[in-house]
Amino acid sequence: MFRTHLAIAVGTATAVTAALVAGPASAQPSAQSAVEPLAAAAAGADALVASRPSYLHASSLDTFQRHAAISSAGHSFVPFTRSYKGLAVKGGDLVVQTDASGNAVYTSVAQTSAIGDLAVTPKITDAAALAIAKKQLTSVTGVEGAKLVVVAGEGKAARLAWDATVKGTGADGVSRLTVSVDALTGQVLGTQEHVLNAAGTGTGWVYGAVSLTTTQSGSSYLLQDPSHTTIRAQNATGNATFSGTDNVWGNGVGTNRETGGVDAFYVAQKQYAMLSSWLGRNGQNGSGGAWPIRIGLNQQNAYYDGTQVQIGKNTAGNWIASADVVGHELGHGIDDNTPGGISARGTQEFVADTFGAATEWYINSPADPPDYLVGEEVNLVGSGPIRNMYNPSALGHSNCYSSSTPNAEVHAAAGPGNHWFYLLAQGTSGNGQPASSTCNSTTITGLGIQNAIKILYNGMLLKTSASSYLKYRVWTLQAAKTLFPGSCTQFNTVKAAWAAVSVPAQSGEPTC
C-alpha cells in the first residue's frame, strides 16, 4: 500500500546563467529592507548561483533555472534545476536557503561532480526507448512520450538518456512509470514510479457526523471546496464530483462511495488547515490547492500519482479514507511539490506517514483518536494496523537504520524514519503514548508532534533529488537551527533521535 513517484518541477523557471554578474560565493545584495522578501531571496540566490562556487560542480555548459521560492520561519528556500547544452539534468538540482534579507545561509546540492564534455546526440530513437520502457510493465495502457535528458546520478558519470513514460500495470499494480534509457546503448539506467501507494454536513464511516465546506452550483451542491476547488471528492467511476440537492452527504455505511467521499474530503480540508496553521504552507501543492480524491479503487490499496488520489477498500469492502491513509497519500503530494520531488532511497513512505500522523493529531477526533499507528481504523486486511511508528519491528519492519535500508522494500524501509519521528515527537517515554526503545539505549525527551513535523517539513525545503536517510539527517539538523535560532535543545534532540535509530553523523553536517 502507498507506492512511490518522482518530482514534477514547481513554479515558473527563470534562467540564471554565467551572463549574470559573477562574484564570490558570499556576494549578496546589501540593501534589501525595502524589497519584498521573496524578491530578495531570488536576488540573493541568483547572485550565489551566478558566482558558481565549486560545490555546485558547474561546467561552462551548464545553465540554471530558478523556480518559485518557498517561505518558512522567516527564511526562503529557492530551488534550481540545471540544464546542460539545453537538456534537463536529472540529479542536477539544488536549493539555496536565504534569510529575510536575501543572504544565502545554506545550499543543498544534489550533483557530486561536473558533467564535463558529454555528447548529446542519441544513437537510439525515442521510439526505441519507449519500446524498452514498455517492457518494464506487465501490461501497457498508454504512452506519454519520451524526452532527451542528461542523467547525473550521485557519484556516477553523467549519461545521455531518454526519459520514457508509460502507463499500465506493473508487478505492484497500477503504474505510471518513467524509465531512463541510455540514449547510446539502450541500457535501463533507472525507473521512477509515479503511482504512490497506500458547509454542508456529512456522515462518514470513520468520522461520523462532520461539518464540511462545500460548493453551491445553482440548485445543487458539490463535495468540492469553494475556495480551493482542486480539493474535491469524486466517484472513481467516471470521476464525477459527488453532488446533491440538500448539502447532506453520506449515510455512515462504509461500503457507500459517497460516505467514503465524506471521510476523504473531511481529512483533506483538515490537512489543508493543519498545513496553514502549523507549517505556514499554502495547501498540499503549495499553491493553494491539492488533487481530486477518487473513491472506488477495487483494491486493498490507495495511491497518489501526481494527478489524483485513488482510495480503495479493506477486505470488508469499506472505503479506507482515514486521516492516516488520505493524509499519507496527500503527504506524497506535499513531498512531490517541495524541492527535489518525491523523497528517494527508502525515505518516501516514512515522509508520507509523518503527514498522515500530523493530520490525525490535528483532527484529534474521538472517532479516530490520534496515535502513531498507520491504518488501525480502516483495518485493511483484517489484522489491524499496517505500520507502527513507535515500534516498527512489531509489524516486521526495522527499528534501526542499516546499509541495507535504502534498498529495502519502500514500506519496510520506512521503519527507521517512522521511529525517528516518534522519538523526536514523543520521546522514549511516549509522553502519554507507548514507550519506545532506542537502538543505542539512550533516553530522549520529545518535542511534540507540531515541532517534529515543522522540523521535518523545513528539512524537506532543502531536499534535492539525491535525498536519503543520511541527507535527511543533515537537512533536519539545519532546519532545527533555522527554526530555533536561540536554542540548541531542539537541534540536539533531532541529532539524538537520528543517532537513536542508527543514522550516523555526516561529514560537514551542521553544528550548534
Coordinates of C-alpha atoms in Angstrom, one line a residue:
M1 CA 0.0 0.0 0.0
F2 CA 1.1 3.5 -0.8
R3 CA 3.7 3.4 -3.6
T4 CA 6.2 6.0 -4.9
H5 CA 6.9 8.7 -7.6
L6 CA 9.3 11.3 -8.9
A7 CA 9.4 15.0 -8.9
I8 CA 7.5 17.4 -11.1
A9 CA 9.2 20.8 -11.0
V10 CA 7.2 23.6 -9.4
G11 CA 7.0 27.3 -10.2
T12 CA 8.0 29.3 -13.2
A13 CA 11.6 28.8 -14.2
T14 CA 13.8 31.8 -14.6
A15 CA 17.2 31.3 -16.3
V16 CA 20.3 32.1 -14.3
T17 CA 23.4 31.8 -16.5
A18 CA 27.0 32.8 -16.5
A19 CA 25.9 36.1 -18.1
L20 CA 24.8 37.2 -14.7
V21 CA 27.3 39.3 -12.8
A22 CA 29.5 36.9 -11.1
G23 CA 31.2 37.4 -7.7
P24 CA 32.5 35.5 -4.7
A25 CA 30.1 32.9 -3.1
S26 CA 29.5 35.4 -0.3
A27 CA 28.4 38.2 -2.5
Q28 CA 24.9 39.2 -1.7
P29 CA 22.5 42.2 -2.2
S30 CA 23.4 44.8 0.5
A31 CA 20.2 46.8 1.0
Q32 CA 17.1 44.6 1.0
S33 CA 15.0 46.2 3.7
A34 CA 12.5 47.7 1.3
V35 CA 12.5 44.7 -1.0
E36 CA 9.7 42.1 -0.8
P37 CA 11.2 39.0 0.9
L38 CA 10.8 36.6 -1.9
A39 CA 12.3 39.0 -4.4
A40 CA 15.2 39.5 -2.0
A41 CA 15.6 35.7 -1.8
A42 CA 15.5 35.3 -5.6
A43 CA 18.2 38.0 -6.0
G44 CA 20.4 36.5 -3.3
A45 CA 20.1 33.0 -4.7
D46 CA 20.7 34.3 -8.2
A47 CA 23.9 36.0 -7.1
L48 CA 25.2 32.9 -5.4
V49 CA 24.5 30.7 -8.3
A50 CA 26.0 33.2 -10.8
S51 CA 29.2 33.2 -8.8
R52 CA 29.4 29.4 -9.5
P53 CA 31.1 28.2 -6.2
S54 CA 32.9 25.0 -6.6
Y55 CA 30.3 23.0 -4.6
L56 CA 27.8 23.5 -7.5
H57 CA 30.1 21.3 -9.7
A58 CA 29.1 23.5 -12.7
S59 CA 30.7 23.2 -16.1
S60 CA 30.9 26.1 -18.6
L61 CA 28.0 24.5 -20.5
D62 CA 25.6 24.4 -17.5
T63 CA 22.8 26.8 -17.1
F64 CA 20.5 27.1 -14.1
Q65 CA 16.8 27.7 -13.9
R66 CA 15.3 29.2 -10.7
H67 CA 11.9 28.1 -9.6
A68 CA 9.4 29.6 -7.2
A69 CA 10.8 30.2 -3.7
I70 CA 9.0 28.7 -0.6
S71 CA 8.9 30.8 2.6
S72 CA 9.0 29.3 6.1
A73 CA 10.0 30.6 9.5
G74 CA 11.4 33.9 8.2
H75 CA 13.6 32.1 5.6
S76 CA 13.2 31.4 1.9
F77 CA 14.1 28.2 0.1
V78 CA 14.9 28.8 -3.6
P79 CA 15.1 25.7 -5.8
F80 CA 17.1 25.5 -9.0
T81 CA 17.2 22.9 -11.8
R82 CA 20.1 22.6 -14.2
S83 CA 20.5 22.2 -18.0
Y84 CA 23.5 21.0 -20.0
K85 CA 23.6 22.0 -23.6
G86 CA 20.0 22.8 -23.3
L87 CA 19.0 19.4 -21.9
A88 CA 17.5 19.0 -18.4
V89 CA 19.9 17.4 -16.0
K90 CA 18.3 14.8 -13.7
G91 CA 20.2 15.0 -10.5
G92 CA 21.5 18.5 -11.2
D93 CA 19.1 20.3 -8.8
L94 CA 20.0 22.4 -5.8
V95 CA 18.3 24.6 -3.1
V96 CA 19.6 27.9 -1.8
Q97 CA 18.3 28.9 1.7
T98 CA 18.3 32.6 2.3
D99 CA 17.5 34.7 5.4
A100 CA 14.9 37.5 5.4
S101 CA 17.4 39.9 3.8
G102 CA 18.1 37.6 0.9
N103 CA 21.5 36.5 2.2
A104 CA 22.4 32.8 1.4
V105 CA 22.9 30.9 4.6
Y106 CA 22.9 27.3 3.3
T107 CA 23.0 25.4 0.0
S108 CA 21.9 21.9 -0.7
V109 CA 23.3 20.4 -3.9
A110 CA 22.4 17.0 -5.5
Q111 CA 25.2 16.7 -8.1
T112 CA 28.6 15.5 -6.9
S113 CA 30.8 16.2 -9.9
A114 CA 30.9 18.3 -13.1
I115 CA 29.4 16.7 -16.2
G116 CA 32.5 17.5 -18.4
D117 CA 32.3 17.1 -22.1
L118 CA 29.3 14.9 -23.0
A119 CA 28.0 14.3 -26.5
V120 CA 24.2 14.9 -26.7
T121 CA 23.4 13.2 -30.0
P122 CA 21.4 9.9 -29.3
K123 CA 22.2 6.7 -31.1
I124 CA 18.8 5.1 -30.4
T125 CA 15.4 6.8 -31.2
D126 CA 12.7 7.9 -28.8
A127 CA 10.5 5.2 -30.2
A128 CA 13.1 2.5 -29.4
A129 CA 13.4 4.0 -25.9
L130 CA 9.6 3.8 -25.4
A131 CA 9.6 0.2 -26.6
I132 CA 12.2 -0.6 -23.9
A133 CA 10.1 1.3 -21.3
K134 CA 7.0 -0.7 -22.2
K135 CA 8.9 -4.0 -21.4
Q136 CA 9.2 -2.8 -17.8
L137 CA 5.4 -3.2 -17.3
T138 CA 3.3 -6.3 -17.3
S139 CA 0.7 -4.6 -19.5
V140 CA 0.6 -1.1 -21.1
T141 CA -2.5 1.1 -21.4
G142 CA -0.9 4.3 -22.6
V143 CA 2.3 6.1 -23.6
E144 CA 3.1 9.7 -22.6
G145 CA 6.2 10.1 -24.7
A146 CA 10.0 10.4 -24.3
K147 CA 12.3 13.3 -23.8
L148 CA 16.1 13.6 -24.1
V149 CA 17.9 14.3 -20.8
V150 CA 21.2 14.1 -19.0
V151 CA 21.3 11.7 -16.0
A152 CA 23.8 12.8 -13.4
G153 CA 23.3 10.2 -10.7
E154 CA 25.0 10.9 -7.4
G155 CA 28.6 9.6 -7.6
K156 CA 28.2 8.4 -11.2
A157 CA 29.4 9.7 -14.6
A158 CA 26.8 11.6 -16.5
R159 CA 24.9 9.7 -19.2
L160 CA 22.7 10.9 -22.1
A161 CA 19.3 9.3 -21.8
W162 CA 15.7 9.2 -22.9
D163 CA 13.1 9.6 -20.2
A164 CA 10.3 7.5 -21.4
T165 CA 7.0 7.5 -19.6
V166 CA 4.4 4.7 -19.9
K167 CA 1.2 3.7 -18.1
G168 CA -0.3 0.4 -17.3
T169 CA 0.2 -2.4 -14.8
G170 CA 3.4 -3.5 -13.1
A171 CA 4.3 -6.1 -10.5
D172 CA 2.8 -4.0 -7.8
G173 CA -0.4 -3.0 -9.6
V174 CA -1.4 0.3 -11.3
S175 CA 1.7 2.0 -12.7
R176 CA 2.8 5.3 -14.3
L177 CA 6.5 4.7 -14.9
T178 CA 9.3 6.9 -16.2
V179 CA 12.2 4.8 -17.5
S180 CA 15.6 6.3 -18.1
V181 CA 17.1 4.6 -21.1
D182 CA 20.7 5.2 -22.1
A183 CA 20.4 7.0 -25.4
L184 CA 23.6 5.4 -26.7
T185 CA 23.2 1.8 -25.6
G186 CA 19.6 1.2 -24.7
Q187 CA 20.5 0.2 -21.2
V188 CA 17.9 0.9 -18.5
L189 CA 19.6 3.4 -16.1
G190 CA 16.7 3.6 -13.7
T191 CA 13.0 3.8 -13.2
Q192 CA 10.7 6.2 -11.3
E193 CA 7.3 5.1 -10.3
H194 CA 4.7 7.9 -10.3
V195 CA 2.0 5.9 -8.5
L196 CA 2.3 6.4 -4.8
N197 CA 0.5 3.8 -2.8
A198 CA -1.2 3.4 0.1
A199 CA -20.5 24.0 4.9
G200 CA -22.6 21.1 4.4
T201 CA -22.9 18.2 6.8
G202 CA -21.9 14.6 6.2
T203 CA -21.8 11.3 7.9
G204 CA -18.6 9.3 7.2
W205 CA -17.8 5.7 8.1
V206 CA -14.7 6.7 10.0
Y207 CA -15.5 10.1 11.4
G208 CA -19.3 10.0 11.7
A209 CA -21.2 13.4 11.6
V210 CA -18.9 16.2 10.4
S211 CA -19.2 19.7 9.0
L212 CA -17.9 20.3 5.5
T213 CA -17.3 23.4 3.5
T214 CA -18.9 22.6 0.1
T215 CA -19.7 24.4 -3.2
Q216 CA -23.1 25.5 -4.3
S217 CA -23.8 25.3 -8.0
G218 CA -27.2 26.5 -8.9
S219 CA -29.7 24.4 -7.0
S220 CA -27.1 21.7 -6.4
Y221 CA -24.1 21.2 -4.1
L222 CA -20.7 19.7 -4.8
L223 CA -18.3 17.9 -2.5
Q224 CA -15.7 20.5 -3.5
D225 CA -14.0 23.2 -1.5
P226 CA -15.3 26.6 -2.7
S227 CA -12.0 28.4 -2.1
H228 CA -9.7 25.6 -3.2
T229 CA -11.5 23.9 -6.0
T230 CA -8.9 21.3 -6.6
I231 CA -9.8 19.7 -3.3
R232 CA -12.8 17.6 -4.2
A233 CA -14.2 14.1 -3.6
Q234 CA -15.2 12.1 -6.7
N235 CA -16.7 8.8 -7.7
A236 CA -13.8 6.9 -9.4
T237 CA -16.3 5.6 -11.9
G238 CA -16.4 8.5 -14.3
N239 CA -14.5 10.8 -12.0
A240 CA -17.7 12.9 -11.3
T241 CA -17.6 15.1 -8.2
F242 CA -20.2 13.9 -5.7
S243 CA -23.2 16.2 -5.9
G244 CA -26.7 16.5 -4.4
T245 CA -29.5 18.9 -3.8
D246 CA -29.6 19.0 0.0
N247 CA -26.0 19.6 1.1
V248 CA -26.2 16.5 3.3
W249 CA -23.7 13.8 2.5
G250 CA -23.1 10.1 3.1
N251 CA -25.1 7.6 5.2
G252 CA -22.4 6.3 7.6
V253 CA -22.2 3.0 5.8
G254 CA -18.5 2.2 5.0
T255 CA -19.3 0.5 1.7
N256 CA -21.1 3.6 0.3
R257 CA -18.8 5.6 -2.0
E258 CA -20.3 9.0 -1.1
T259 CA -19.7 8.1 2.6
G260 CA -16.1 7.3 1.7
G261 CA -16.0 10.7 0.0
V262 CA -17.2 12.4 3.2
D263 CA -14.3 10.9 5.2
A264 CA -11.8 11.7 2.5
F265 CA -13.0 15.3 1.9
Y266 CA -13.1 16.0 5.6
V267 CA -9.5 14.8 6.0
A268 CA -8.3 16.8 3.0
Q269 CA -9.8 20.0 4.4
K270 CA -8.5 19.4 7.8
Q271 CA -5.0 18.7 6.5
Y272 CA -5.1 21.9 4.5
A273 CA -5.9 23.7 7.8
M274 CA -3.1 21.9 9.5
L275 CA -0.6 22.9 6.8
S276 CA -1.5 26.5 7.2
S277 CA -1.7 26.6 11.0
W278 CA 1.3 24.5 11.8
L279 CA 3.6 25.0 8.8
G280 CA 2.5 28.2 7.1
R281 CA 2.1 26.2 3.8
N282 CA -0.5 27.2 1.3
G283 CA -2.2 23.9 0.6
Q284 CA -0.9 20.5 -0.3
N285 CA 0.5 21.6 -3.6
G286 CA 2.0 24.8 -2.2
S287 CA -0.2 26.9 -4.4
G288 CA -3.5 26.9 -2.6
G289 CA -4.8 23.5 -3.7
A290 CA -4.4 19.8 -4.0
W291 CA -5.7 16.9 -6.2
P292 CA -9.1 15.2 -6.6
I293 CA -9.7 12.3 -4.3
R294 CA -11.5 9.4 -6.1
I295 CA -13.4 6.7 -4.2
G296 CA -13.8 3.4 -5.9
L297 CA -10.4 1.7 -6.4
N298 CA -11.1 -2.1 -6.4
Q299 CA -8.0 -2.9 -4.4
Q300 CA -6.9 -3.1 -0.8
N301 CA -4.8 -0.1 -1.5
A302 CA -4.7 3.7 -2.0
Y303 CA -2.3 5.8 -4.1
Y304 CA -1.2 9.2 -5.4
D305 CA 0.2 9.5 -8.9
G306 CA 0.8 13.2 -9.4
T307 CA -2.7 14.0 -10.7
Q308 CA -5.1 12.3 -8.2
V309 CA -5.5 10.3 -5.1
Q310 CA -7.3 6.9 -5.5
I311 CA -8.9 5.3 -2.4
G312 CA -9.6 1.6 -2.3
K313 CA -11.3 -0.6 0.3
N314 CA -10.5 -3.0 3.0
T315 CA -11.3 -6.7 2.8
A316 CA -14.7 -6.0 4.3
G317 CA -15.5 -3.6 1.4
N318 CA -15.3 -0.4 3.4
W319 CA -13.5 2.6 1.8
I320 CA -10.3 3.3 3.6
A321 CA -10.5 7.1 3.8
S322 CA -9.0 7.7 7.3
A323 CA -6.5 10.5 8.2
D324 CA -3.5 8.3 8.2
V325 CA -4.4 6.9 4.7
V326 CA -5.7 10.1 3.0
G327 CA -3.2 12.2 4.9
H328 CA -0.4 9.9 3.8
E329 CA -1.4 10.0 0.1
L330 CA -1.7 13.8 0.2
G331 CA 1.6 13.7 2.0
H332 CA 3.2 12.1 -1.1
G333 CA 1.8 15.1 -3.0
I334 CA 3.4 17.5 -0.5
D335 CA 6.7 15.7 -0.9
D336 CA 6.3 15.8 -4.7
N337 CA 5.7 19.6 -4.5
T338 CA 8.7 20.5 -2.4
P339 CA 12.2 20.9 -3.8
G340 CA 13.8 17.7 -5.2
G341 CA 10.4 15.9 -5.7
I342 CA 9.4 12.6 -4.1
S343 CA 11.9 11.5 -1.5
A344 CA 14.2 8.6 -2.5
R345 CA 16.4 5.8 -1.2
G346 CA 13.8 4.4 1.1
T347 CA 12.6 7.6 2.7
Q348 CA 9.4 8.4 0.7
E349 CA 7.0 6.3 2.8
F350 CA 8.2 7.5 6.2
V351 CA 7.8 11.1 5.0
A352 CA 4.2 10.4 3.9
D353 CA 3.5 8.6 7.2
T354 CA 4.5 11.7 9.2
F355 CA 2.0 13.8 7.3
G356 CA -0.7 11.2 7.9
A357 CA 0.1 11.2 11.6
A358 CA 0.2 15.0 11.9
T359 CA -3.1 15.3 10.2
E360 CA -4.6 12.7 12.5
W361 CA -3.3 14.6 15.5
Y362 CA -4.6 17.9 14.2
I363 CA -8.1 16.5 13.7
N364 CA -8.0 14.9 17.1
S365 CA -11.3 13.1 16.6
P366 CA -12.7 10.8 19.2
A367 CA -13.8 8.5 16.3
D368 CA -10.1 8.1 15.4
P369 CA -8.0 9.0 18.5
P370 CA -4.6 10.3 17.5
D371 CA -1.8 7.8 17.7
Y372 CA 1.3 6.6 15.8
L373 CA -0.2 3.6 14.1
V374 CA -0.9 3.6 10.4
G375 CA -4.2 2.1 9.2
E376 CA -5.5 1.0 12.6
E377 CA -9.0 2.3 12.0
V378 CA -9.5 1.0 8.4
N379 CA -8.2 -2.4 9.3
L380 CA -7.0 -3.0 5.7
V381 CA -6.8 -6.8 5.6
G382 CA -8.4 -7.7 8.9
S383 CA -5.3 -7.7 11.0
G384 CA -5.1 -4.2 12.4
P385 CA -2.5 -1.5 11.5
I386 CA -0.1 -1.8 8.7
R387 CA 2.8 0.2 10.2
N388 CA 3.8 1.0 13.8
M389 CA 5.9 4.2 14.3
Y390 CA 6.9 3.7 17.9
N391 CA 8.0 0.0 17.3
P392 CA 8.2 -0.7 13.6
S393 CA 9.5 -4.2 14.3
A394 CA 6.1 -5.2 15.8
L395 CA 4.9 -5.4 12.2
G396 CA 8.1 -6.8 10.6
H397 CA 9.9 -3.5 9.8
S398 CA 13.3 -2.5 11.2
N399 CA 13.5 0.0 14.0
C400 CA 17.1 0.8 13.1
Y401 CA 18.9 2.1 10.0
S402 CA 21.5 0.0 8.3
S403 CA 23.3 0.0 4.9
S404 CA 20.5 -2.3 3.5
T405 CA 17.7 0.1 4.3
P406 CA 17.9 2.2 1.1
N407 CA 17.4 -0.9 -1.0
A408 CA 14.7 -2.5 1.1
E409 CA 11.0 -2.6 0.0
V410 CA 9.9 1.0 0.5
H411 CA 7.3 0.4 3.2
A412 CA 9.8 -1.7 5.2
A413 CA 12.4 1.0 4.7
A414 CA 10.0 3.5 6.4
G415 CA 10.7 1.8 9.8
P416 CA 13.8 3.8 10.9
G417 CA 12.3 7.1 9.7
N418 CA 9.0 6.5 11.5
H419 CA 10.9 5.5 14.6
W420 CA 13.0 8.7 14.4
F421 CA 9.9 10.9 14.0
Y422 CA 8.2 9.2 17.0
L423 CA 11.2 9.7 19.2
L424 CA 11.5 13.3 18.1
A425 CA 7.8 14.0 18.8
Q426 CA 7.1 11.8 21.8
G427 CA 10.5 10.7 23.2
T428 CA 11.4 7.3 24.6
S429 CA 8.8 7.6 27.4
G430 CA 6.0 8.2 24.9
N431 CA 4.6 11.2 26.8
G432 CA 1.1 9.6 27.0
Q433 CA 1.7 7.3 24.1
P434 CA 3.6 3.9 24.2
A435 CA 7.2 3.9 25.3
S436 CA 9.8 3.4 22.6
S437 CA 13.2 1.9 22.9
T438 CA 16.2 3.2 21.0
C439 CA 18.9 1.4 19.0
N440 CA 21.7 2.8 21.2
S441 CA 20.0 2.5 24.7
T442 CA 19.7 6.3 25.1
T443 CA 16.8 8.3 26.6
I444 CA 15.2 11.1 24.6
T445 CA 12.6 13.8 25.6
G446 CA 10.3 14.6 22.7
L447 CA 9.5 18.0 21.3
G448 CA 5.8 17.3 20.5
I449 CA 4.3 16.4 17.1
Q450 CA 3.9 20.0 16.0
N451 CA 7.6 20.8 16.4
A452 CA 8.5 17.4 14.9
I453 CA 6.5 18.0 11.7
K454 CA 7.9 21.6 11.4
I455 CA 11.4 20.3 11.6
L456 CA 10.8 17.6 9.0
Y457 CA 8.9 19.9 6.7
N458 CA 11.6 22.6 6.8
G459 CA 14.2 19.9 6.2
M460 CA 12.2 18.9 3.1
L461 CA 12.6 22.5 1.8
L462 CA 16.3 21.7 1.5
K463 CA 15.6 18.4 -0.3
T464 CA 17.2 17.6 -3.6
S465 CA 16.8 14.6 -5.9
A466 CA 19.7 12.9 -4.1
S467 CA 17.6 12.5 -0.9
S468 CA 18.4 9.7 1.5
Y469 CA 18.3 9.0 5.2
L470 CA 21.8 10.4 5.5
K471 CA 20.8 13.6 3.8
Y472 CA 17.6 13.9 5.9
R473 CA 19.8 13.9 9.0
V474 CA 21.7 16.8 7.6
W475 CA 18.7 18.7 6.4
T476 CA 16.6 18.3 9.6
L477 CA 19.6 19.5 11.7
Q478 CA 19.8 22.6 9.5
A479 CA 16.1 23.0 9.9
A480 CA 16.3 22.9 13.7
K481 CA 18.9 25.6 13.6
T482 CA 16.7 27.7 11.4
L483 CA 13.5 27.2 13.4
F484 CA 15.1 27.6 16.9
P485 CA 18.0 30.0 16.5
G486 CA 18.2 30.8 20.2
S487 CA 18.3 27.3 21.4
C488 CA 20.3 24.1 20.9
T489 CA 17.7 21.9 22.7
Q490 CA 15.7 21.1 19.6
F491 CA 18.9 20.7 17.4
N492 CA 20.3 18.3 20.0
T493 CA 17.0 16.3 20.1
V494 CA 17.0 15.9 16.3
K495 CA 20.6 14.7 16.5
A496 CA 19.9 12.3 19.3
A497 CA 16.9 10.9 17.6
W498 CA 18.8 10.1 14.4
A499 CA 21.6 8.5 16.5
A500 CA 18.9 6.6 18.3
V501 CA 17.8 4.9 15.1
S502 CA 21.4 4.3 13.9
V503 CA 21.6 7.0 11.2
P504 CA 25.3 8.1 11.6
A505 CA 26.8 11.5 11.7
Q506 CA 27.8 13.0 8.3
S507 CA 30.9 14.9 7.3
G508 CA 30.2 18.6 7.4
E509 CA 26.8 18.4 9.0
P510 CA 25.5 21.5 10.9
T511 CA 26.6 22.1 14.5
C512 CA 25.0 24.0 17.3

